[in-house]
Short mmCIF file of C-alpha atoms and ligand atoms in Angstrom, two decimals:
data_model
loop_
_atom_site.label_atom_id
_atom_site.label_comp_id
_atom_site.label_asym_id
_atom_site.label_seq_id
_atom_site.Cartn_x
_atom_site.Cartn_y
_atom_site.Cartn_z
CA UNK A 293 97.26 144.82 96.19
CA UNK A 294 94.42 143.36 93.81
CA UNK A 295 93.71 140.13 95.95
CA UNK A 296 93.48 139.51 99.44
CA UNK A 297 96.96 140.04 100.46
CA UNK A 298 97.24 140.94 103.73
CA UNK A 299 93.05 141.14 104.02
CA UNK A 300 91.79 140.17 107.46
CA UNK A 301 88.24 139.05 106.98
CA UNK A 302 85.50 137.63 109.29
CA UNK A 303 83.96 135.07 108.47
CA UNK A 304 79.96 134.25 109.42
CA UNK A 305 78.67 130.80 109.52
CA UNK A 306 75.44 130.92 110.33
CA UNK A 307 72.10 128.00 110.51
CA UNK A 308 72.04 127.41 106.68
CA UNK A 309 72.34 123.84 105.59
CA UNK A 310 74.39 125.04 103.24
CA UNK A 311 77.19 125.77 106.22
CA UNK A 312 78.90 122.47 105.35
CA UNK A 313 80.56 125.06 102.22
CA UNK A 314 81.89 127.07 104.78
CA UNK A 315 85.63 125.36 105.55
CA UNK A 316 85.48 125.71 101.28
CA UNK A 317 85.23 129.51 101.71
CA UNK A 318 87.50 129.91 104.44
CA UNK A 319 89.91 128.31 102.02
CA UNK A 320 89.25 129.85 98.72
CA UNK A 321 90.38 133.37 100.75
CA UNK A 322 93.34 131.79 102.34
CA UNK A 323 94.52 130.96 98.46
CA UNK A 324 93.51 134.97 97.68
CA UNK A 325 96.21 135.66 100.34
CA UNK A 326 93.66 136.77 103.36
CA UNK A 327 93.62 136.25 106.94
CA UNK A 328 90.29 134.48 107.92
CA UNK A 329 88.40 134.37 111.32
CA UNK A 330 85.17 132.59 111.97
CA UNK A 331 82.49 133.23 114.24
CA UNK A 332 79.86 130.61 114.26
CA UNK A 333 76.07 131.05 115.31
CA UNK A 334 74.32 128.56 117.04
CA UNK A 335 72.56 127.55 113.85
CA UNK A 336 75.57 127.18 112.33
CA UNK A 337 77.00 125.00 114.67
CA UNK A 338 74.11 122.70 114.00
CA UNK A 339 75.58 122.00 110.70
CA UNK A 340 79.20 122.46 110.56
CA UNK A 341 81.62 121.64 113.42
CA UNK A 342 83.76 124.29 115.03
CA UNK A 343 86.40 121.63 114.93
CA UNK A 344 86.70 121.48 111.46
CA UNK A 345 86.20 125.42 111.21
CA UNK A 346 89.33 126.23 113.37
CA UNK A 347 91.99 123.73 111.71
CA UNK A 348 91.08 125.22 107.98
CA UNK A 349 91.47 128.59 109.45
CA UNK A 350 94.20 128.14 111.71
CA UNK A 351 92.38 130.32 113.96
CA UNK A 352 90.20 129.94 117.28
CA UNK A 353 86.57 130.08 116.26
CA UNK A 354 84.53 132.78 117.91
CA UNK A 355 80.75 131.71 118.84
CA UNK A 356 80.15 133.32 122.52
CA UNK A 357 78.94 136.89 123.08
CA UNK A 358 79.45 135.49 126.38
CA UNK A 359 82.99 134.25 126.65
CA UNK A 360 84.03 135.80 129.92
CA UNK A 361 88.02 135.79 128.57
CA UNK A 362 87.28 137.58 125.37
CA UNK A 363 85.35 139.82 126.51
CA UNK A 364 87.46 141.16 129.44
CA UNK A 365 89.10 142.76 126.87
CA UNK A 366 85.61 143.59 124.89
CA UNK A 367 86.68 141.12 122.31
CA UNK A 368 83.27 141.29 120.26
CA UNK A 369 84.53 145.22 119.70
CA UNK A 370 88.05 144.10 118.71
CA UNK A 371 86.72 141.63 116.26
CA UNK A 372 84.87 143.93 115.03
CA UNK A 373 87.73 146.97 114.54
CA UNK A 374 90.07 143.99 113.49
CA UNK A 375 87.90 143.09 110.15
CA UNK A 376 88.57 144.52 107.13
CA UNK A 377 85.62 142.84 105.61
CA UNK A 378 82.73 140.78 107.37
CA UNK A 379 80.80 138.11 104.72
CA UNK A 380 78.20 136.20 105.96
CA UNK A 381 78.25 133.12 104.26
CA UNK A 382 75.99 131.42 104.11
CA UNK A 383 73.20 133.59 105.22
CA UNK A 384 69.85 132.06 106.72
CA UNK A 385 67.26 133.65 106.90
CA UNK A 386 66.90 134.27 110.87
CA UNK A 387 69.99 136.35 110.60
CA UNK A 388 69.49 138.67 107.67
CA UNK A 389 66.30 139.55 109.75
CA UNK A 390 68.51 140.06 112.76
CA UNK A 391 70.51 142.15 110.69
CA UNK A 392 67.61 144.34 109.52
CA UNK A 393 66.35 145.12 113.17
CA UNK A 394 70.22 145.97 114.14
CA UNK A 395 69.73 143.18 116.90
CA UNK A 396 72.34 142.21 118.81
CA UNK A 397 71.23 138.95 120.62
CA UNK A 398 74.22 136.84 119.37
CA UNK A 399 78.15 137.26 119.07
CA UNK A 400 77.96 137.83 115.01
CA UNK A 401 74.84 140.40 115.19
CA UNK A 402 77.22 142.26 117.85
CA UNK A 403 80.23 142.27 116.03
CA UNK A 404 78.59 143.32 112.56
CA UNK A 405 76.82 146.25 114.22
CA UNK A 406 80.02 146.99 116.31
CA UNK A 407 81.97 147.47 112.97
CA UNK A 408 82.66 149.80 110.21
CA UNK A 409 83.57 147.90 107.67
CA UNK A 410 82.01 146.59 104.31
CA UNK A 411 79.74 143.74 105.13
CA UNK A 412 78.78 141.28 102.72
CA UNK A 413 75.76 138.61 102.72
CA UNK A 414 75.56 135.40 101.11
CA UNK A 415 71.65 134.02 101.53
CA UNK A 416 71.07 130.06 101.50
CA UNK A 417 67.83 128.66 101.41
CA UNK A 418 64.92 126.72 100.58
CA UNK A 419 63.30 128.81 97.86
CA UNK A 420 60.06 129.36 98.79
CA UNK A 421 61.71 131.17 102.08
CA UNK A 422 64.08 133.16 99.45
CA UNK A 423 61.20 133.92 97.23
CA UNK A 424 59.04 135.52 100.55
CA UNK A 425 58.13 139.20 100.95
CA UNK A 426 59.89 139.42 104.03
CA UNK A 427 63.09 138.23 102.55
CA UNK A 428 62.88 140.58 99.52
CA UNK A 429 62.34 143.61 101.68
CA UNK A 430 65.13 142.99 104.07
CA UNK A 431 67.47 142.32 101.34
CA UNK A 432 66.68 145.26 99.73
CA UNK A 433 66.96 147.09 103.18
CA UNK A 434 70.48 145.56 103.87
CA UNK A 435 71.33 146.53 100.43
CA UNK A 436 69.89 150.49 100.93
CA UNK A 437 72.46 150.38 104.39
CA UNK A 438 75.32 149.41 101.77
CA UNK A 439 75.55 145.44 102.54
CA UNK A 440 76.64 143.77 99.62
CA UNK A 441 74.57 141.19 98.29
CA UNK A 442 76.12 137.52 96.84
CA UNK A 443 72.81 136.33 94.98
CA UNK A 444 72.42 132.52 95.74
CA UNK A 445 72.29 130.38 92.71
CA UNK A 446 69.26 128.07 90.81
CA UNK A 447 69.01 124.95 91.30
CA UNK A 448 68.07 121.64 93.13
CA UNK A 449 68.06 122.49 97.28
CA UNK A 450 68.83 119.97 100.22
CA UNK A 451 65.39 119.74 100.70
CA UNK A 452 64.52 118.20 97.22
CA UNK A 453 62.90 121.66 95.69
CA UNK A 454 64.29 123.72 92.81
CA UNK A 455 64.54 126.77 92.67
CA UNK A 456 66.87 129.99 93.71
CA UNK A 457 68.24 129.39 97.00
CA UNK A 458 71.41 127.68 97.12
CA UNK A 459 74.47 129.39 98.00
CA UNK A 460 76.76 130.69 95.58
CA UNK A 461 79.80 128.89 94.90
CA UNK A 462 82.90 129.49 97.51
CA UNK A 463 84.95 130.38 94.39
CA UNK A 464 82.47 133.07 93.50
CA UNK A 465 81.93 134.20 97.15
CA UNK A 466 85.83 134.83 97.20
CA UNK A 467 85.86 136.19 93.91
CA UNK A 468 83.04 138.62 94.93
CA UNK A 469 85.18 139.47 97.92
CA UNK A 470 88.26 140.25 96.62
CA UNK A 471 86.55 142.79 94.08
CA UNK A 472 86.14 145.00 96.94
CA UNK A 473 89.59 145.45 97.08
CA UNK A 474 90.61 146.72 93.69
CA UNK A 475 93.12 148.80 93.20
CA UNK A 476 94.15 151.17 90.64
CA UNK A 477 97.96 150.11 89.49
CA UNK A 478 97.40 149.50 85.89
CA UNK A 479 94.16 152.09 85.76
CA UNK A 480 94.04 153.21 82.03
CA UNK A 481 96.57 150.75 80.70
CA UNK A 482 95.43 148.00 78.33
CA UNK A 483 97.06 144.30 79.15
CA UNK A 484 96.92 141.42 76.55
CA UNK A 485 97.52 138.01 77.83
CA UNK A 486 97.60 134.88 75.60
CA UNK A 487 96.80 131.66 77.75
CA UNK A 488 96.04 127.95 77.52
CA UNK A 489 97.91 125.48 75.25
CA UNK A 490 97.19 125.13 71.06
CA UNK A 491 96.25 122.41 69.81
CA UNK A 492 97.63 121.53 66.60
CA UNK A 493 95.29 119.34 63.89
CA UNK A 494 97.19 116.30 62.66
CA UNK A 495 93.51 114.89 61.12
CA UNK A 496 89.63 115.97 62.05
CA UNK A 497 90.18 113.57 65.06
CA UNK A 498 93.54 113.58 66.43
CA UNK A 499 96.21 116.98 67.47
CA UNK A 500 99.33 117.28 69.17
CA UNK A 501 98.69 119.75 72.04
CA UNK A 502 100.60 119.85 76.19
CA UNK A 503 99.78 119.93 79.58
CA UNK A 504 98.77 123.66 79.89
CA UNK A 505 95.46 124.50 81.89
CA UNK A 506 95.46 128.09 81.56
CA UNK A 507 95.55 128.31 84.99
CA UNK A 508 98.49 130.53 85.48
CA UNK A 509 97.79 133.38 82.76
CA UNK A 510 94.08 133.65 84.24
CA UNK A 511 95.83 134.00 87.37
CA UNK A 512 97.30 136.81 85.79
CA UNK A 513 93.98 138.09 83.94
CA UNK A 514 92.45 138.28 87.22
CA UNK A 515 95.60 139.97 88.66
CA UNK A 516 95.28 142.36 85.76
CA UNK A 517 91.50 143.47 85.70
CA UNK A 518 92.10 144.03 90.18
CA UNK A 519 94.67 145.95 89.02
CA UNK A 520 92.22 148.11 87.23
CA UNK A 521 93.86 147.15 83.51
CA UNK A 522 90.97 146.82 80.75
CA UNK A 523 92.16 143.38 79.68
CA UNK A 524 91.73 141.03 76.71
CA UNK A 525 92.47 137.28 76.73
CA UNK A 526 93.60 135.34 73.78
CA UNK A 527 92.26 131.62 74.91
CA UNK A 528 93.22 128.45 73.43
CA UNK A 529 93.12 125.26 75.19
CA UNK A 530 92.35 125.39 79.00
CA UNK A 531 90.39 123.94 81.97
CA UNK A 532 89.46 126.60 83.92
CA UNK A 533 86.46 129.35 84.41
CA UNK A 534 87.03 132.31 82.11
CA UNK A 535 87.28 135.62 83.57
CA UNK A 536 84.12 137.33 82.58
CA UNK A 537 85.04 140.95 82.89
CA UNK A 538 87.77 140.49 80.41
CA UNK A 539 87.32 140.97 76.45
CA UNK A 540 87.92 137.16 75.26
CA UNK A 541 89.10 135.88 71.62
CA UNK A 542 89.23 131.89 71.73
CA UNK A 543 91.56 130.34 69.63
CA UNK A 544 93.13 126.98 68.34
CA UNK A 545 96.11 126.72 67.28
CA UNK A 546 98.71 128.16 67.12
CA UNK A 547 98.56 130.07 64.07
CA UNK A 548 94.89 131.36 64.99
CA UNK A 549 96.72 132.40 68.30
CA UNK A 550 99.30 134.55 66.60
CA UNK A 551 96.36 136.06 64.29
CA UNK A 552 94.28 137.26 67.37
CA UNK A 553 97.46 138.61 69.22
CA UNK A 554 98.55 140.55 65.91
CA UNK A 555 95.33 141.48 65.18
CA UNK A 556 94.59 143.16 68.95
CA UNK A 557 98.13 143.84 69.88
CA UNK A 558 98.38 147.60 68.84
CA UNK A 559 96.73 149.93 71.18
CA UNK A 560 98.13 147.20 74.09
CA UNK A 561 100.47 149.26 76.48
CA UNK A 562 101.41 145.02 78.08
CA UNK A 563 101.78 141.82 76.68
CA UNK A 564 101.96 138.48 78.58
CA UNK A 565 102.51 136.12 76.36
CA UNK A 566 101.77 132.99 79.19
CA UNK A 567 100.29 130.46 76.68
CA UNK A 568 101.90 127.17 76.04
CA UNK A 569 101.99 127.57 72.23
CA UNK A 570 103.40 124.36 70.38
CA UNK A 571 106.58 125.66 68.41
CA UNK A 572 105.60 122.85 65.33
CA UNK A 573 102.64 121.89 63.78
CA UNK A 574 102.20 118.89 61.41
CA UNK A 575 103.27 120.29 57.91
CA UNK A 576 99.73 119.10 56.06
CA UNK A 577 96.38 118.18 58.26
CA UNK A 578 94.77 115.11 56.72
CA UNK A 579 90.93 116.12 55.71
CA UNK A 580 90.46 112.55 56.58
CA UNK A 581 90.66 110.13 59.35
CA UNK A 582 94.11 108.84 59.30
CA UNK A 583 93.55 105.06 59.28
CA UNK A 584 95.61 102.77 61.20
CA UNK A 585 96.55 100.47 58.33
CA UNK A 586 97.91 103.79 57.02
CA UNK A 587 101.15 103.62 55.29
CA UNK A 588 101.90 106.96 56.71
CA UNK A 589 103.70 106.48 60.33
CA UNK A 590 105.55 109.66 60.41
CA UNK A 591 104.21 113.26 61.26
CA UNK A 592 106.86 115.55 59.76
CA UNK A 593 106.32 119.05 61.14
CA UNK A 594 106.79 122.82 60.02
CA UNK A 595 107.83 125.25 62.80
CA UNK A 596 105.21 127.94 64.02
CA UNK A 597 105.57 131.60 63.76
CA UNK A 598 107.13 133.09 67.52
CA UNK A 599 104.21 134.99 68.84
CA UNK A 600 106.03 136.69 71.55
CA UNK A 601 109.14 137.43 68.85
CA UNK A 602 106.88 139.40 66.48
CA UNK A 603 105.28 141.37 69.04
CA UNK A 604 109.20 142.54 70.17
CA UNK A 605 109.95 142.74 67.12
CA UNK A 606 107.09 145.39 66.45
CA UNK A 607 107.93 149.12 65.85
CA UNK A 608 105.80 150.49 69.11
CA UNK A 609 106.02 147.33 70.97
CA UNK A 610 104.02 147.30 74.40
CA UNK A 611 105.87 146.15 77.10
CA UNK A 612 106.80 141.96 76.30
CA UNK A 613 106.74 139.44 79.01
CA UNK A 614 107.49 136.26 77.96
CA UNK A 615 107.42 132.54 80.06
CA UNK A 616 109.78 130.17 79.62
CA UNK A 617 108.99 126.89 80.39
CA UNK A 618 112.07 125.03 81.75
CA UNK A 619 113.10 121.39 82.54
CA UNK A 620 116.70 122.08 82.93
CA UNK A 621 119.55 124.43 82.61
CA UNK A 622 116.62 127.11 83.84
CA UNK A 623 118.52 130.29 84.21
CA UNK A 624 120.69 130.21 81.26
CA UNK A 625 117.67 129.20 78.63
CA UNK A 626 115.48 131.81 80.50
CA UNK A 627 118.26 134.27 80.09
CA UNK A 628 119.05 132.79 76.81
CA UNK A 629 114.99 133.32 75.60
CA UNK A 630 115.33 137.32 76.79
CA UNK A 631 118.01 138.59 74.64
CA UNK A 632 116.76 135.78 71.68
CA UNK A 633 113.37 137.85 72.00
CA UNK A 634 114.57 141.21 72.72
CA UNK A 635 111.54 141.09 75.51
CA UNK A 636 111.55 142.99 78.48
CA UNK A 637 111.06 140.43 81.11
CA UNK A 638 111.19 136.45 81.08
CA UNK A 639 108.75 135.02 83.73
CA UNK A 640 110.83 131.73 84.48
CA UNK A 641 109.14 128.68 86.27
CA UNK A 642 110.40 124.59 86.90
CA UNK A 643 108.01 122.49 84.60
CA UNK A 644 109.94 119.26 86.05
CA UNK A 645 108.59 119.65 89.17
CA UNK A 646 104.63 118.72 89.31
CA UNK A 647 104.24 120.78 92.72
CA UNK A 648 104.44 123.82 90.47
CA UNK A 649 103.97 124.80 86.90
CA UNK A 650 101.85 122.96 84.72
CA UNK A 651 98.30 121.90 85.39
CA UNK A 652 99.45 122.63 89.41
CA UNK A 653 97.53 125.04 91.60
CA UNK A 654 100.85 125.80 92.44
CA UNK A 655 103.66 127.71 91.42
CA UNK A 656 107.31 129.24 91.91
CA UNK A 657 108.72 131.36 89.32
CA UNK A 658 111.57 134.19 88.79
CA UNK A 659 111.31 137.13 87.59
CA UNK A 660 113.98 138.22 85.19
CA UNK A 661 115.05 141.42 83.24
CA UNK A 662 118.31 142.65 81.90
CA UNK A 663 118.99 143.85 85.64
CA UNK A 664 119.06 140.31 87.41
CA UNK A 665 116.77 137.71 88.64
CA UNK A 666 114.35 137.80 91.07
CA UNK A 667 112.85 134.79 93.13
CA UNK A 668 108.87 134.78 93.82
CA UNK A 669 108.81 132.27 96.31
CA UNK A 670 106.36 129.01 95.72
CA UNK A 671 102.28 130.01 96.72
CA UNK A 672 99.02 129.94 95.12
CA UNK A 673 99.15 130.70 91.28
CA UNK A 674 96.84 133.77 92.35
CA UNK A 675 99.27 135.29 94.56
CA UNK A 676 102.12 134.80 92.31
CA UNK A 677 100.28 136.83 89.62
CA UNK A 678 99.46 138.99 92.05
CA UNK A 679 103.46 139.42 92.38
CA UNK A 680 104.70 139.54 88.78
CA UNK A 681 101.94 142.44 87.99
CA UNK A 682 103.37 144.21 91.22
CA UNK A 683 106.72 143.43 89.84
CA UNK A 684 106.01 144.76 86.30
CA UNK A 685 104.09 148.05 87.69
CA UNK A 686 107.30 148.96 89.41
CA UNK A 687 109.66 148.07 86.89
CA UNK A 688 107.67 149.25 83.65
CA UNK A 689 105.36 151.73 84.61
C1 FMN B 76 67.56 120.78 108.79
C2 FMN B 76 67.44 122.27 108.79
C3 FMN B 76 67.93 122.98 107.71
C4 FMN B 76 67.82 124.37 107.68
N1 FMN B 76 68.29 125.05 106.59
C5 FMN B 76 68.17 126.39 106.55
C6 FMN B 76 68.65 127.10 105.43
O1 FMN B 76 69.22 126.54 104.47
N2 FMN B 76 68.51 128.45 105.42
C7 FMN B 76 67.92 129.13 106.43
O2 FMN B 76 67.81 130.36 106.35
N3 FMN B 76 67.45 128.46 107.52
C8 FMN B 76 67.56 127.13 107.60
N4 FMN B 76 67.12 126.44 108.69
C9 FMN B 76 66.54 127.20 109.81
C10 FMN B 76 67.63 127.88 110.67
O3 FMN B 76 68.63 126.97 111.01
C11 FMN B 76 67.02 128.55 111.88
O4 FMN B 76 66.22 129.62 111.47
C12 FMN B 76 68.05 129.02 112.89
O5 FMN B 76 67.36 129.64 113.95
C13 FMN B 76 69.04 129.98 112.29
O6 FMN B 76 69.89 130.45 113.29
P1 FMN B 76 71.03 131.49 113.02
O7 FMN B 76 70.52 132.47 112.04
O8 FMN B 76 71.30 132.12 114.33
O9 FMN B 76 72.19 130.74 112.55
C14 FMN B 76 67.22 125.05 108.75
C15 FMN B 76 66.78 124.34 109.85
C16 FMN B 76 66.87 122.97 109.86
C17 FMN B 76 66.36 122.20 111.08
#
C-alpha cells in the first residue's frame, strides 16, 4: 500500500562523490518495505565499492552492459521491465547529460531508456557545475520527459565550496520515493493522531515526562497522509522530523494535549490516540526554582483527564484507536483498556522489550478489537503503520 511494500526499485550509483550515501539509500527503502537493485557506473565505482553495495542490498550489483551471462538472456531489458521505479542517486553530472541525449553507452543509460517506468534523479555536485547553463537546461529537459527531480540541498561540498549541490538526504530521497506510490485508502477521511510524550512542569526547570520519541505515531502520520487521509498531528514531546504535509498543533502537557484533541476532534472520521500521555501531573507547579535545601521532598500528584476516554465517550465519536503500553500481563490489560474505553481497537505493543516499542526503530504490536487479536509480526515502525492503517481500512471503513 502507502510505502514501499512489495516495490522493486533500481537503484543508480553513479561518479558523484557523494556515492559514499548510496548503501544509506539502499537502506532507507529496504526499511519502506522495497526490494532494491543496484547498478553501478564506472564513476560510481570510483567512489563506493560494489562490495559494500551488494551485502546492504542483498542483491548482485549490476555494472556491465557487457556481462556475457546476463545478457544471454538480455538482462539490461529485464532489469529494466523488472523496476517499478529507477532513482538515480546520486546523479553527476556526466549522466544527466547522458540521459538528455537518450545515450546508451553504459549498462544504467541502457536500462533507463529500456524502461517504462517513473525515473527519478537525484543531482550531486560541486555548485558551480549545478549552477551551469547546461545543467539547468537538461534538468529542465529531463523534467519536460516526466523525470522526477530530488533538488540537492545548500550547503558546504567535498570540495570546500558552499553552495547548492549536495545530495539530498537518503531519508528524503526515500521519502520522495515512496510518494510516488500513494494510494487512495483513506481518500476523503480526516485522521487525528496525538504523538510524542507530555511533559509535565514540576517547577520552570524540572518535569516528569517518559521515554516516548514519537517515532511510532509519525510512523502512522506518514502511513496516514500515503493513504491519502488529510491528517493533523497533535505533537508533544518527540525526537523525530515532523511530517510536513500534515496540519501540526504542538503541545506540552498533558492537559494542553487533551485541549488540542478536543478542540480538533469533531469533523475527525479516526483517532489514534499513540502519544505517551503521563496519567498524573504534580498537583501545584512551583513558579520558582525548587531549591535543594527545600523542605519539600515529596511531589504529590493529581490524575490527568483520559484523552482517548473523552473522545469515546463523545456523542459522534470517530473511530478510537487506542495504544496500550504494556510491561506485563499484555493481553488481559490491553483487553482490559478496550472495554474500560469503549474504543474500537487497542493497538497493543511489549514496552519491556527495548528491541521494540519505545524510542526503538523497531516494533511488534497486536491488533485487537472486540473480534480477537491479531499479531503484526516485529519490522520497521514504518511498515507496521503501514499494517495497522491497512488493518483499520478493512475493519472500519
Ligand atoms: C574526486 C572527484 C569527485 C567528483 N565528484 C563529482 C560530483 O560530485 N558530481 C559530478 O557530477 N561529478 C563528479 N566528478 C566527475 C565524475 O566522476 C565524472 O564526470 C565521471 O565521468 C562520471 O561518470 P558517470 O556519470 O558515468 O558515473 C568527480 C570526479 C572526481 C575525480
Amino acid at each position: 500500500m502507502s510505502t514501499l511494500t512489495n516495490k522493486r526499485i533500481i537503484l543508480g550509483v553513479s561518479g558523484s562523490i557523494a556515492a559514499y550515501k548510496s548503501p544509506d539509500i539502499v537502506r532507507r527503502l529496504q526499511d519502506l518495505g522495497a526490494e532494491v537493485r543496484v547498478i553501478l557506473t564506472t564513476g560510481g565505482r570510483e567512489f563506493v565499492s560494489e562490495r559494500s553495495l551488494q551485502t546492504v542490498s542483498k542483491n548482485k550489483v549490476h555494472d556491465n552492459l557487457w556481462d556475457s551471462e546476463a545478457e544471454l538472456s538480455m538482462g539490461h531489458i529485464e532489469l529494466a521491465k523488472w523496476a517499478d521505479l529507477i532513482i538515480i542517486a546520486p546523479a553527476s553530472a556526466n549522466t544527466i547529460a547522458k540521459l538528455c541525449h537518450g545515450k546508451a553507452d553504459d549498462l544504467l543509460s541502457t536500462v533507463i531508456l529500456a524502461a517504462s517506468c517513473s525515473v527519478m534523479v537525484a543531482p550531486s555536485m560541486n555548485q558551480q557545475m549545478y549552477a551551469s547553463l547546461a545543467m539547468k537546461d537538461n534538468l529542465q529537459l529531463l523534467q519536460k520527459r516526466g523525470v522526477r527531480i530530488i533538488d540537492p540541498g545548500f550547503g558546504e561540498q567535498a570540495c570546500g565550496d558552499i553552495g547548492e549541490g549536495r545530495l539530498a538526504e537518503p531519508s528524503e530521497i526515500a521519502r520522495k520515493i515512496s510518494e510516488i506510490f500513494q494510494n487512495s485508502l483513506l481518500g476523503g477521511k480526516r485522521v487525528l493522531i496525538t504523538i510524542g510524550g507530555t511533559v509535565e512542569a514540576i517547577d520552570p526547570v524540572r518535569f516528569l515526562s517518559n521515554h516516548s520519541s514519537g517515532k511510532m505515531g509519525m510512523a502512522l502520520a506518514y502511513a496516514s497522509i500515503q493513504a491519502g487521509a488529510e491528517t493533523t498531528l497533535v505533537i508533544g514531546s518527540i525526537s523525530v522530523d515532523v511530517e510536513n504535509r500534515a496540519k501540526t498543533i504542538f503541545v506540552t502537557s498533558a492537559n494542553e494535549m487533551h485541549e488540542a484533541v478536543m478542540k480538533n476532534i469533531h469533523d475527525q472520521d479516526l483517532f489514534i490516540s499513540c502519544a505517551a500521555v503521563a496519567d498524573y501531573r504534580p498537583t501545584k507547579v512551583s513558579p520558582n526554582k525548587i531549591k535543594k535545601n527545600s523542605s519539600q521532598k515529596t511531589i504529590e500528584l493529581v490524575a490527568n483527564k483520559d484523552i482517548l476516554s473523552d473522545v469515546c465517550k463523545l456523542k459522534n465519536k470517530p473511530i478510537c484507536i487506542g495504544f496500550a503500553a504494556e510491561t506485563e500481563n499484555y493481553l488481559n490489560n490491553a483487553n482490559q483498556k478496550l472495554k474500560n474505553k469503549n474504543c474500537d481497537a487497542i493497538i497493543l505493543n511489549d514496552v519491556s522489550n527495548s528491541k521494540i516499542g519505545l524510542k526503538s526503530d523497531e516494533n511488534e504490536v497486536y491488533f485487537i478489537t472486540s473480534n480477537g487479536s491479531d499479531k503484526i509480526n516485529k519490522n520497521t515502525k514504518q511498515i507496521v503503520a503501514e499494517k495497522i492503517i491497512n488493518k483499520i481500512v478493512k475493519e472500519f471503513f
